[in-house]
Coordinates of C-alpha atoms in Angstrom, one line a residue:
M1 CA -5.8 10.2 52.3
T2 CA -2.2 11.2 52.2
G3 CA -1.0 14.7 51.3
Q4 CA 0.3 13.4 48.0
E5 CA -3.0 11.9 47.0
T6 CA -4.8 15.2 48.0
S7 CA -2.4 17.4 46.0
A8 CA -2.9 15.2 43.0
L9 CA -6.6 16.2 43.0
V10 CA -6.2 19.9 43.7
N11 CA -6.1 22.3 40.7
N12 CA -3.1 24.6 41.2
D13 CA -3.6 26.4 37.9
K14 CA -5.7 29.5 37.5
S15 CA -8.4 27.5 35.8
A16 CA -8.8 24.1 34.2
N17 CA -11.4 22.4 32.1
I18 CA -12.3 18.9 33.0
V19 CA -14.0 16.9 30.2
V20 CA -16.4 14.2 31.3
T21 CA -15.7 11.2 29.1
K22 CA -17.0 7.7 29.0
N23 CA -14.2 6.5 31.1
G24 CA -14.0 9.3 33.6
Y25 CA -12.5 12.8 33.8
T26 CA -9.9 14.1 31.3
N27 CA -8.0 17.4 31.4
G28 CA -9.5 19.5 28.6
N29 CA -6.3 21.5 28.2
A30 CA -4.5 18.2 27.4
S31 CA -6.3 17.0 24.3
A32 CA -9.5 15.3 25.4
A33 CA -10.5 14.5 21.8
E34 CA -7.2 12.8 21.1
S35 CA -7.3 10.7 24.3
Q36 CA -10.8 9.5 23.6
T37 CA -10.2 9.0 19.9
K38 CA -7.3 6.6 20.6
Q39 CA -9.6 4.5 22.9
D40 CA -12.2 4.4 20.1
R41 CA -9.9 3.0 17.4
G42 CA -9.7 -0.7 16.7
K43 CA -6.6 -2.5 15.5
P44 CA -5.7 -1.0 12.1
M45 CA -4.0 -4.1 10.6
R46 CA -7.3 -6.1 10.7
Q47 CA -9.1 -3.4 8.9
I48 CA -6.3 -3.0 6.4
L49 CA -6.3 -6.8 5.7
A50 CA -10.0 -6.9 5.1
A51 CA -9.9 -3.9 2.8
F52 CA -7.0 -5.4 0.9
V53 CA -8.7 -8.7 0.3
G54 CA -12.0 -7.0 -0.6
N55 CA -10.2 -4.9 -3.3
I56 CA -8.1 -7.6 -5.0
G57 CA -10.8 -8.0 -7.6
T58 CA -10.5 -4.4 -8.7
I59 CA -7.1 -5.2 -10.3
N60 CA -9.3 -6.9 -13.0
T61 CA -10.8 -3.6 -13.8
G62 CA -7.3 -2.3 -14.6
F63 CA -6.7 -5.4 -16.6
A64 CA -9.9 -4.7 -18.7
F65 CA -8.7 -1.1 -19.2
G66 CA -5.1 -1.8 -20.1
F67 CA -5.7 -4.9 -22.2
S68 CA -7.0 -3.1 -25.3
A69 CA -4.0 -0.8 -25.3
V70 CA -1.6 -3.7 -25.9
V71 CA -3.8 -6.2 -27.7
I72 CA -5.0 -3.9 -30.5
P73 CA -1.5 -3.1 -31.9
Q74 CA -0.8 -6.9 -31.8
L75 CA -4.0 -7.7 -33.6
K76 CA -3.3 -5.0 -36.2
A77 CA 0.2 -6.3 -36.9
P78 CA 0.9 -7.8 -40.3
D79 CA 1.7 -11.2 -38.7
S80 CA -1.4 -11.3 -36.5
I81 CA -3.3 -14.6 -36.4
L82 CA -6.5 -12.7 -36.0
P83 CA -6.2 -9.5 -38.2
I84 CA -8.7 -6.8 -37.4
D85 CA -9.8 -3.4 -38.9
E86 CA -10.4 -0.1 -37.3
S87 CA -14.1 -0.8 -36.6
Q88 CA -13.3 -4.2 -34.9
A89 CA -10.5 -2.5 -32.9
S90 CA -12.9 0.0 -31.5
W91 CA -15.2 -2.8 -30.4
V92 CA -12.4 -4.7 -28.8
A93 CA -11.6 -1.6 -26.8
S94 CA -15.1 -0.6 -25.9
L95 CA -17.1 -3.8 -25.4
S96 CA -15.9 -4.4 -21.9
S97 CA -17.4 -1.0 -21.0
A98 CA -20.7 -1.9 -22.7
S99 CA -21.4 -4.8 -20.3
T100 CA -20.0 -3.1 -17.2
P101 CA -23.2 -1.1 -16.5
I102 CA -25.2 -4.3 -16.4
G103 CA -22.7 -5.7 -13.8
C104 CA -23.0 -2.5 -11.8
I105 CA -26.8 -2.8 -11.5
L106 CA -26.7 -6.5 -10.8
S107 CA -24.1 -6.0 -8.0
G108 CA -26.3 -3.4 -6.4
Y109 CA -29.2 -5.8 -6.1
L110 CA -26.9 -8.6 -4.9
M111 CA -25.3 -6.4 -2.3
D112 CA -28.5 -5.5 -0.6
N113 CA -29.9 -9.0 -0.8
W114 CA -27.0 -11.5 -0.6
G115 CA -24.5 -9.3 1.3
R116 CA -21.3 -7.5 0.4
K117 CA -19.1 -10.6 0.9
K118 CA -21.1 -13.1 -1.2
T119 CA -21.3 -10.5 -4.0
L120 CA -17.6 -10.1 -4.0
I121 CA -17.2 -13.9 -4.3
V122 CA -19.8 -14.2 -7.1
T123 CA -18.3 -11.4 -9.2
E124 CA -15.1 -13.3 -9.8
V125 CA -16.9 -16.1 -11.8
P126 CA -17.5 -14.1 -15.1
L127 CA -14.0 -12.7 -14.9
I128 CA -12.4 -16.1 -14.8
L129 CA -14.6 -17.3 -17.7
G130 CA -14.0 -14.2 -19.7
W131 CA -10.2 -14.3 -19.5
L132 CA -10.2 -18.0 -20.4
L133 CA -12.4 -17.4 -23.4
I134 CA -10.0 -14.7 -24.7
A135 CA -6.9 -16.8 -24.0
F136 CA -8.3 -19.7 -26.2
A137 CA -10.0 -17.5 -28.8
T138 CA -9.8 -18.7 -32.4
N139 CA -11.9 -15.9 -33.9
I140 CA -12.8 -12.3 -33.1
Y141 CA -16.2 -13.1 -31.8
M142 CA -14.7 -15.2 -28.9
I143 CA -12.6 -12.1 -28.0
Y144 CA -15.9 -10.0 -28.1
I145 CA -17.7 -12.4 -25.8
G146 CA -14.7 -12.6 -23.5
R147 CA -14.5 -8.9 -23.3
L148 CA -18.2 -8.7 -22.5
L149 CA -17.8 -11.2 -19.6
V150 CA -14.7 -9.4 -18.3
G151 CA -16.7 -6.1 -18.4
L152 CA -19.6 -7.7 -16.6
G153 CA -17.3 -8.9 -13.8
S154 CA -15.5 -5.5 -13.6
G155 CA -18.9 -3.8 -13.2
M156 CA -20.0 -6.2 -10.5
V157 CA -16.8 -5.7 -8.4
G158 CA -16.6 -1.9 -8.4
A159 CA -19.4 -0.9 -5.9
P160 CA -19.1 -3.9 -3.6
A161 CA -15.4 -3.5 -3.1
R162 CA -15.8 0.2 -2.1
V163 CA -18.9 -0.4 0.0
Y164 CA -17.3 -3.4 1.8
T165 CA -14.2 -1.3 2.6
S166 CA -16.2 1.7 3.8
E167 CA -18.3 -0.5 6.1
V168 CA -15.5 -2.6 7.7
T169 CA -13.2 0.4 8.4
Q170 CA -13.4 3.4 10.8
P171 CA -13.5 7.0 9.6
H172 CA -9.8 7.7 10.2
L173 CA -8.9 4.9 7.9
R174 CA -11.8 4.9 5.5
G175 CA -10.7 7.4 3.0
M176 CA -7.3 5.9 2.5
L177 CA -8.5 2.3 2.4
T178 CA -11.5 2.9 0.2
A179 CA -9.0 4.3 -2.4
L180 CA -7.3 0.9 -2.5
A181 CA -9.8 0.2 -5.4
S182 CA -8.1 2.9 -7.4
I183 CA -4.7 1.5 -6.6
G184 CA -5.9 -1.9 -7.8
I185 CA -7.1 -0.5 -11.1
S186 CA -3.8 1.4 -11.6
L187 CA -1.8 -1.7 -10.7
G188 CA -3.9 -3.8 -13.2
V189 CA -3.2 -1.2 -16.0
L190 CA 0.5 -1.3 -15.2
I191 CA 0.6 -5.1 -15.3
Q192 CA -1.1 -5.2 -18.6
Y193 CA 1.1 -2.5 -20.1
T194 CA 4.3 -4.3 -18.9
L195 CA 3.5 -7.9 -19.7
G196 CA 1.8 -6.9 -23.0
S197 CA 5.2 -5.6 -24.2
F198 CA 6.8 -9.1 -23.8
V199 CA 4.1 -11.7 -24.3
T200 CA 1.3 -12.4 -26.7
W201 CA -2.2 -11.4 -26.0
Q202 CA -3.3 -15.0 -25.5
I203 CA -0.7 -15.6 -22.8
L204 CA -1.6 -12.2 -21.2
A205 CA -5.3 -13.2 -21.0
G206 CA -4.3 -16.6 -19.4
I207 CA -2.1 -14.8 -16.8
S208 CA -5.0 -12.5 -16.0
T209 CA -7.1 -15.4 -14.6
V210 CA -4.8 -15.6 -11.6
V211 CA -6.2 -12.5 -10.0
P212 CA -9.9 -13.4 -9.9
I213 CA -9.1 -17.0 -8.7
T214 CA -7.0 -15.5 -5.8
A215 CA -9.7 -13.0 -4.9
L216 CA -12.3 -15.7 -4.8
G217 CA -10.2 -17.9 -2.6
L218 CA -9.3 -15.3 0.0
M219 CA -12.7 -13.6 0.2
I220 CA -14.2 -16.8 1.5
F221 CA -12.3 -16.3 4.8
M222 CA -13.3 -12.6 5.3
P223 CA -16.2 -11.5 7.6
E224 CA -19.4 -9.9 6.3
T225 CA -19.8 -6.2 7.1
P226 CA -21.4 -5.4 10.5
N227 CA -23.6 -2.7 8.8
F228 CA -25.2 -5.3 6.5
L229 CA -25.7 -7.8 9.4
I230 CA -27.5 -5.1 11.5
V231 CA -29.8 -4.2 8.6
K232 CA -30.6 -7.9 8.3
Q233 CA -31.3 -7.9 12.1
K234 CA -28.4 -10.2 13.0
P235 CA -26.8 -8.3 15.9
D236 CA -24.9 -11.4 17.2
K237 CA -23.2 -12.0 13.9
A238 CA -22.5 -8.3 13.6
T239 CA -20.8 -8.4 17.0
K240 CA -18.6 -11.3 15.9
S241 CA -17.8 -9.6 12.7
L242 CA -16.8 -6.4 14.5
A243 CA -14.7 -8.4 17.0
K244 CA -12.7 -9.8 14.0
L245 CA -12.3 -6.4 12.4
R246 CA -11.5 -4.3 15.5
G247 CA -9.7 -6.6 18.0
S248 CA -10.4 -7.9 21.5
T249 CA -9.5 -4.6 23.3
Y250 CA -12.1 -2.5 21.3
D251 CA -15.5 -1.7 22.7
V252 CA -17.4 -3.7 20.2
E253 CA -20.8 -3.6 22.0
R254 CA -20.7 0.2 21.9
E255 CA -20.3 0.4 18.1
V256 CA -23.0 -2.3 17.6
G257 CA -25.3 -0.2 19.7
Q258 CA -24.6 2.8 17.6
L259 CA -25.3 0.9 14.4
Q260 CA -28.5 -0.5 15.8
S261 CA -29.6 2.9 17.1
F262 CA -28.9 4.5 13.7
A263 CA -30.7 1.6 11.9
N264 CA -33.8 2.1 14.1
K265 CA -33.8 5.8 13.6
N266 CA -33.6 5.5 9.8
H267 CA -35.6 2.2 9.6
T268 CA -32.8 0.6 7.6
N269 CA -33.4 -2.7 9.5
V270 CA -36.9 -3.0 8.0
K271 CA -37.3 -4.9 4.8
M272 CA -38.6 -2.5 2.1
T273 CA -41.2 -3.2 -0.6
P274 CA -40.2 -2.1 -4.2
K275 CA -42.3 1.0 -3.7
E276 CA -40.5 1.9 -0.5
T277 CA -37.2 1.2 -2.2
L278 CA -38.0 3.6 -5.0
A279 CA -39.2 6.2 -2.5
A280 CA -35.8 5.8 -0.7
I281 CA -33.9 6.2 -3.9
M282 CA -35.9 9.3 -4.8
S283 CA -35.4 10.9 -1.3
P284 CA -33.0 13.9 -1.0
S285 CA -30.5 11.9 1.1
A286 CA -30.0 9.6 -2.0
L287 CA -30.9 11.7 -5.0
K288 CA -28.7 14.7 -4.1
P289 CA -25.4 12.7 -3.8
F290 CA -26.4 10.6 -6.8
G291 CA -26.8 13.7 -8.9
I292 CA -23.5 15.1 -7.6
L293 CA -21.6 11.8 -8.4
V294 CA -23.1 11.2 -11.8
L295 CA -22.1 14.7 -12.9
Y296 CA -18.7 14.2 -11.3
F297 CA -18.2 11.0 -13.3
M298 CA -19.4 12.6 -16.5
M299 CA -16.9 15.4 -16.3
Y300 CA -14.1 13.1 -15.1
Q301 CA -14.6 10.7 -18.0
F302 CA -14.9 13.4 -20.6
S303 CA -11.6 14.8 -19.4
G304 CA -10.1 12.1 -21.6
V305 CA -8.7 9.8 -19.0
N306 CA -9.8 6.5 -20.5
T307 CA -9.1 7.7 -24.0
I308 CA -5.5 7.9 -22.9
T309 CA -5.7 4.6 -21.0
F310 CA -7.4 2.5 -23.7
Y311 CA -5.4 4.0 -26.7
A312 CA -2.1 4.8 -24.9
V313 CA 0.2 3.0 -27.4
E314 CA -1.4 4.6 -30.4
I315 CA -1.6 8.1 -28.9
F316 CA 2.2 8.0 -28.1
Q317 CA 2.8 6.8 -31.7
D318 CA 0.6 9.6 -33.2
S319 CA 2.2 12.3 -31.0
G320 CA 5.4 12.2 -33.1
T321 CA 7.7 11.4 -30.1
K322 CA 10.9 9.6 -31.0
M323 CA 10.7 7.6 -27.7
D324 CA 9.7 3.9 -27.8
K325 CA 5.9 3.9 -27.6
N326 CA 5.8 0.7 -25.5
M327 CA 8.4 2.0 -23.0
C328 CA 6.4 5.3 -22.7
T329 CA 3.3 3.3 -22.0
I330 CA 5.0 1.2 -19.3
I331 CA 6.4 4.3 -17.6
L332 CA 2.9 5.9 -17.8
G333 CA 1.5 2.9 -16.0
V334 CA 4.2 3.2 -13.3
V335 CA 3.4 6.9 -12.9
R336 CA -0.3 6.2 -12.6
L337 CA 0.3 3.6 -9.9
V338 CA 2.7 5.7 -7.9
F339 CA 0.5 8.7 -7.9
T340 CA -2.6 6.6 -7.0
I341 CA -0.8 5.6 -3.9
I342 CA 0.1 9.2 -3.2
A343 CA -3.5 10.2 -3.7
C344 CA -4.7 7.6 -1.1
I345 CA -2.3 9.1 1.4
A346 CA -3.3 12.7 0.4
L347 CA -7.0 11.8 0.9
R348 CA -6.4 11.4 4.6
K349 CA -4.4 14.7 4.8
C350 CA -6.0 17.0 2.2
G351 CA -9.6 15.9 1.8
R352 CA -11.7 15.4 -1.4
R353 CA -12.2 18.9 -2.7
P354 CA -8.6 20.1 -3.0
L355 CA -7.6 16.9 -4.9
T356 CA -10.5 17.3 -7.2
F357 CA -9.5 20.9 -8.1
I358 CA -5.9 19.7 -8.8
S359 CA -7.3 17.2 -11.2
G360 CA -9.8 19.6 -12.9
I361 CA -7.2 22.3 -13.5
G362 CA -4.3 20.0 -14.3
C363 CA -6.2 17.8 -16.8
G364 CA -7.7 20.9 -18.5
V365 CA -4.4 22.7 -19.0
S366 CA -2.5 19.5 -20.1
M367 CA -5.2 18.4 -22.6
I368 CA -5.4 21.8 -24.2
G369 CA -1.6 21.9 -24.3
L370 CA -1.5 18.5 -26.0
G371 CA -4.2 19.6 -28.4
V372 CA -2.3 22.8 -29.4
Y373 CA 0.9 20.7 -30.1
L374 CA -1.1 18.2 -32.2
Y375 CA -2.6 21.1 -34.2
Y376 CA 0.8 22.3 -35.1
K377 CA 2.0 18.7 -35.9
Y378 CA -1.0 18.4 -38.2
Q379 CA 0.1 21.5 -40.0
W380 CA 3.7 20.3 -40.2
D381 CA 2.6 16.9 -41.6
H382 CA 0.4 18.4 -44.3
S383 CA 2.7 21.2 -45.5
E384 CA 4.6 20.9 -48.7
P385 CA 7.2 19.5 -48.1
P386 CA 6.4 18.0 -44.7
I387 CA 8.2 19.6 -41.8
E388 CA 10.0 17.5 -39.2
P389 CA 8.2 17.9 -35.8
V390 CA 10.2 19.7 -33.1
N391 CA 10.0 19.6 -29.3
T392 CA 8.6 16.1 -29.5
W393 CA 9.1 15.9 -25.7
F394 CA 6.2 18.3 -25.2
P395 CA 3.2 16.0 -26.0
V396 CA 4.8 13.3 -23.9
A397 CA 5.1 15.7 -21.0
C398 CA 1.5 16.8 -21.4
I399 CA 0.3 13.2 -21.3
F400 CA 2.3 12.5 -18.1
V401 CA 1.1 15.8 -16.4
F402 CA -2.4 14.8 -17.4
T403 CA -2.0 11.3 -15.8
I404 CA -0.4 12.7 -12.6
T405 CA -3.0 15.3 -12.0
C406 CA -5.9 13.1 -13.0
T407 CA -4.7 10.3 -10.7
L408 CA -4.5 12.6 -7.7
G409 CA -8.2 13.4 -7.8
F410 CA -10.4 12.1 -10.6
L411 CA -9.2 8.5 -10.4
V412 CA -9.7 8.2 -6.6
V413 CA -12.2 10.8 -5.2
P414 CA -15.5 9.9 -6.8
W415 CA -14.9 6.2 -6.3
V416 CA -14.2 6.7 -2.6
M417 CA -17.4 8.8 -2.3
I418 CA -19.5 6.0 -3.6
G419 CA -19.0 4.3 -0.3
E420 CA -19.5 7.5 1.7
L421 CA -22.4 9.6 0.4
Y422 CA -25.3 7.2 0.1
P423 CA -27.8 6.3 2.9
Q424 CA -27.4 2.8 4.4
K425 CA -30.8 1.3 3.3
V426 CA -30.1 1.9 -0.5
R427 CA -26.3 2.1 -0.4
G428 CA -26.0 -1.1 -2.4
I429 CA -28.4 -0.5 -5.2
I430 CA -27.7 3.2 -5.7
G431 CA -24.0 2.5 -5.5
G432 CA -24.5 0.1 -8.3
M433 CA -26.4 2.7 -10.3
T434 CA -23.6 5.2 -9.8
T435 CA -20.9 2.8 -11.0
C436 CA -23.3 1.9 -13.9
S437 CA -23.4 5.6 -15.0
A438 CA -19.7 5.9 -14.7
H439 CA -19.0 3.0 -17.0
V440 CA -21.7 4.1 -19.4
F441 CA -19.6 7.3 -19.7
V442 CA -16.5 5.2 -20.2
F443 CA -18.1 3.3 -23.1
I444 CA -19.3 6.5 -24.7
V445 CA -15.9 8.2 -24.4
V446 CA -13.9 5.2 -25.6
K447 CA -16.3 4.3 -28.5
T448 CA -16.6 7.9 -29.7
Y449 CA -12.9 8.8 -29.6
P450 CA -12.2 7.4 -33.2
F451 CA -15.3 9.3 -34.4
L452 CA -14.4 12.6 -32.8
S453 CA -10.8 12.2 -34.1
S454 CA -12.2 11.9 -37.6
V455 CA -14.5 14.9 -37.2
L456 CA -12.5 17.3 -34.9
Y457 CA -9.2 15.7 -35.6
Q458 CA -7.0 14.6 -32.6
H459 CA -6.1 18.1 -31.7
G460 CA -9.7 19.3 -31.6
T461 CA -10.7 16.2 -29.5
F462 CA -8.1 16.8 -26.8
M463 CA -8.9 20.5 -26.7
L464 CA -12.6 19.6 -26.1
Y465 CA -11.6 17.2 -23.3
G466 CA -9.5 20.0 -21.7
C467 CA -12.4 22.6 -21.8
I468 CA -14.8 20.1 -20.2
S469 CA -12.3 19.6 -17.3
L470 CA -11.9 23.3 -16.7
L471 CA -15.7 23.9 -16.8
G472 CA -16.1 21.0 -14.3
C473 CA -14.2 23.0 -11.7
I474 CA -17.0 25.4 -11.4
F475 CA -19.4 22.6 -10.6
F476 CA -17.1 21.0 -8.1
Y477 CA -16.6 24.4 -6.3
K478 CA -20.4 24.9 -6.0
C479 CA -21.6 21.4 -5.2
L480 CA -19.0 18.9 -4.0
P481 CA -19.1 18.4 -0.2
E482 CA -16.0 17.7 1.9
T483 CA -16.4 14.3 3.7
K484 CA -12.9 14.0 5.1
G485 CA -13.1 12.7 8.7
K486 CA -16.9 12.5 8.7
S487 CA -18.8 9.4 9.8
L488 CA -21.2 7.7 7.4
Q489 CA -24.0 8.7 9.8
E490 CA -23.0 12.4 9.7
I491 CA -22.9 12.4 5.9
E492 CA -26.3 10.8 5.7
D493 CA -27.7 13.3 8.2
Y494 CA -26.3 16.2 6.1
F495 CA -28.0 15.1 2.9
S496 CA -31.2 14.3 4.8
G497 CA -31.3 17.9 6.1
R498 CA -30.9 16.9 9.7
I499 CA -27.6 18.9 9.9
Q500 CA -26.9 22.0 7.8
T501 CA -23.2 21.6 7.0
L502 CA -20.4 19.1 7.1
K503 CA -17.9 21.8 7.9
T504 CA -16.3 21.7 11.3
K505 CA -16.4 25.1 13.0
K506 CA -13.1 26.7 13.8
G507 CA -11.9 25.7 17.3
A508 CA -14.4 22.8 17.6
S509 CA -13.2 19.3 18.1
A510 CA -14.8 16.3 16.5
L511 CA -15.4 14.3 19.6
P512 CA -17.0 10.8 19.2
N513 CA -20.5 10.2 20.5
Y514 CA -20.7 8.9 24.0
D515 CA -24.1 7.3 23.9
T516 CA -25.8 4.9 21.6
N517 CA -28.5 7.3 20.5
L518 CA -26.3 9.3 18.2
N519 CA -27.7 12.6 19.3
N520 CA -24.3 14.3 18.8
T521 CA -24.2 15.9 22.2
K522 CA -20.9 17.2 23.4
P523 CA -19.5 15.9 26.8
P524 CA -20.1 18.5 29.6
I525 CA -17.2 20.8 30.6
I526 CA -16.6 21.3 34.3
S527 CA -14.7 24.4 35.3
V528 CA -12.6 24.0 38.5
E529 CA -11.5 26.9 40.6
K530 CA -8.0 27.3 42.0
D531 CA -7.3 25.2 45.2
K532 CA -10.5 23.3 44.9
L533 CA -10.9 19.5 44.8
L534 CA -12.2 17.8 41.7
P535 CA -15.7 16.5 41.9
S536 CA -16.1 12.9 43.0

């Protein structure tokens, strides 16, 4: 051994920490966690591509939301080929949300039995049929049936897209990529708002069929998730799936071993009877997050987000603004899309809780502000003689502030958490139940808006929405966990009671596991004295 080789192994500092990693010794003062983390990350573009294809179908949910905002004014117009009244308009707006819960429940069953990939393929069929039926509608009932089919497909795609994304991506990408579903919805809303200002509703419905056809064609070439394949006791196929998703330089066998170890520990690879499935759903690891997310969705929907989305053109018209209502709606769609993208990036940096508080406070204040202005506008309109509204920019500003703050948290966080919080063995079915409850709230809010507006007037309705948002912040502060940077196994262990908190202690580094038993043991630290050789 030469002098240079010896000196390279001698510690000349006062002290040094050597971290024993899977691949040897790493200087603890240099960032051991960072060095090991880089080795444990697969190729990101493969995961991004799989997530992108898996979420194309979510654009249809945005189509379903945005379609009523542009079709109702056209159907109410004096020259409409299918004239409708207020009651029929409310059904056109809300019927897609009425069938969505059925799709959610159905998708949960299909996910756990057919797989995530096949479910995402099947979900496009009712969407294609629904849009074609609307495009060729000759009476209002064909539109009703078409909206029901579109709602069914939208419900079926929600949970599978998010679960598929969460299971094919690694923790450092999961939060951002799972939020692609929210981007898809916002993009769909924007497309409907924009095209609906220039084309008839029949042409718009025909154009909408392009997305489900594209999603169906591309999804055929995507791999099934390794988690599902492990549960179905197909480790060889899981290895091939992971190799496609992570790349040739990644330690695929190690992750497969971790998935198998976790499946054995939690018995997720054993086919359950209906009684065992019910017991799993009623267990704390499933029931606690289900309760949290159902209440989250209730408060989020009753903040008024889909009232604004479904009735955007009419609300801008009723606000008294002198701006063109269609242009305002298009700009609103652009703002929603831009801030959904910002929210996806912020999820990786800020976490789930801070973004939720931004939404709760921002939505509450802006809705109350809009309600106060509409109260004064009501007084001005009913005075003798009527008074011309002033500061007509203010309600428009309130709607835009509402959309921005709502998009940053409410429109992204709970949907991401569907793919994060639930235990592996019932993730499909309980994810479907959660999206079902979410869309039940959408239906209730959209259908009751005309009724509340007649009873409480518009100003009272929006004030009610604002108060619910502010009250929701108390619940979020007390109950919402922070899942940023946590593995799906850690989150499940937390709700099962195997670990007490998801918070990382100050000064601790979240090192990956080094064995396949998932026992969360930290690598040993070896202290080396000055002028001593490193251990061989």
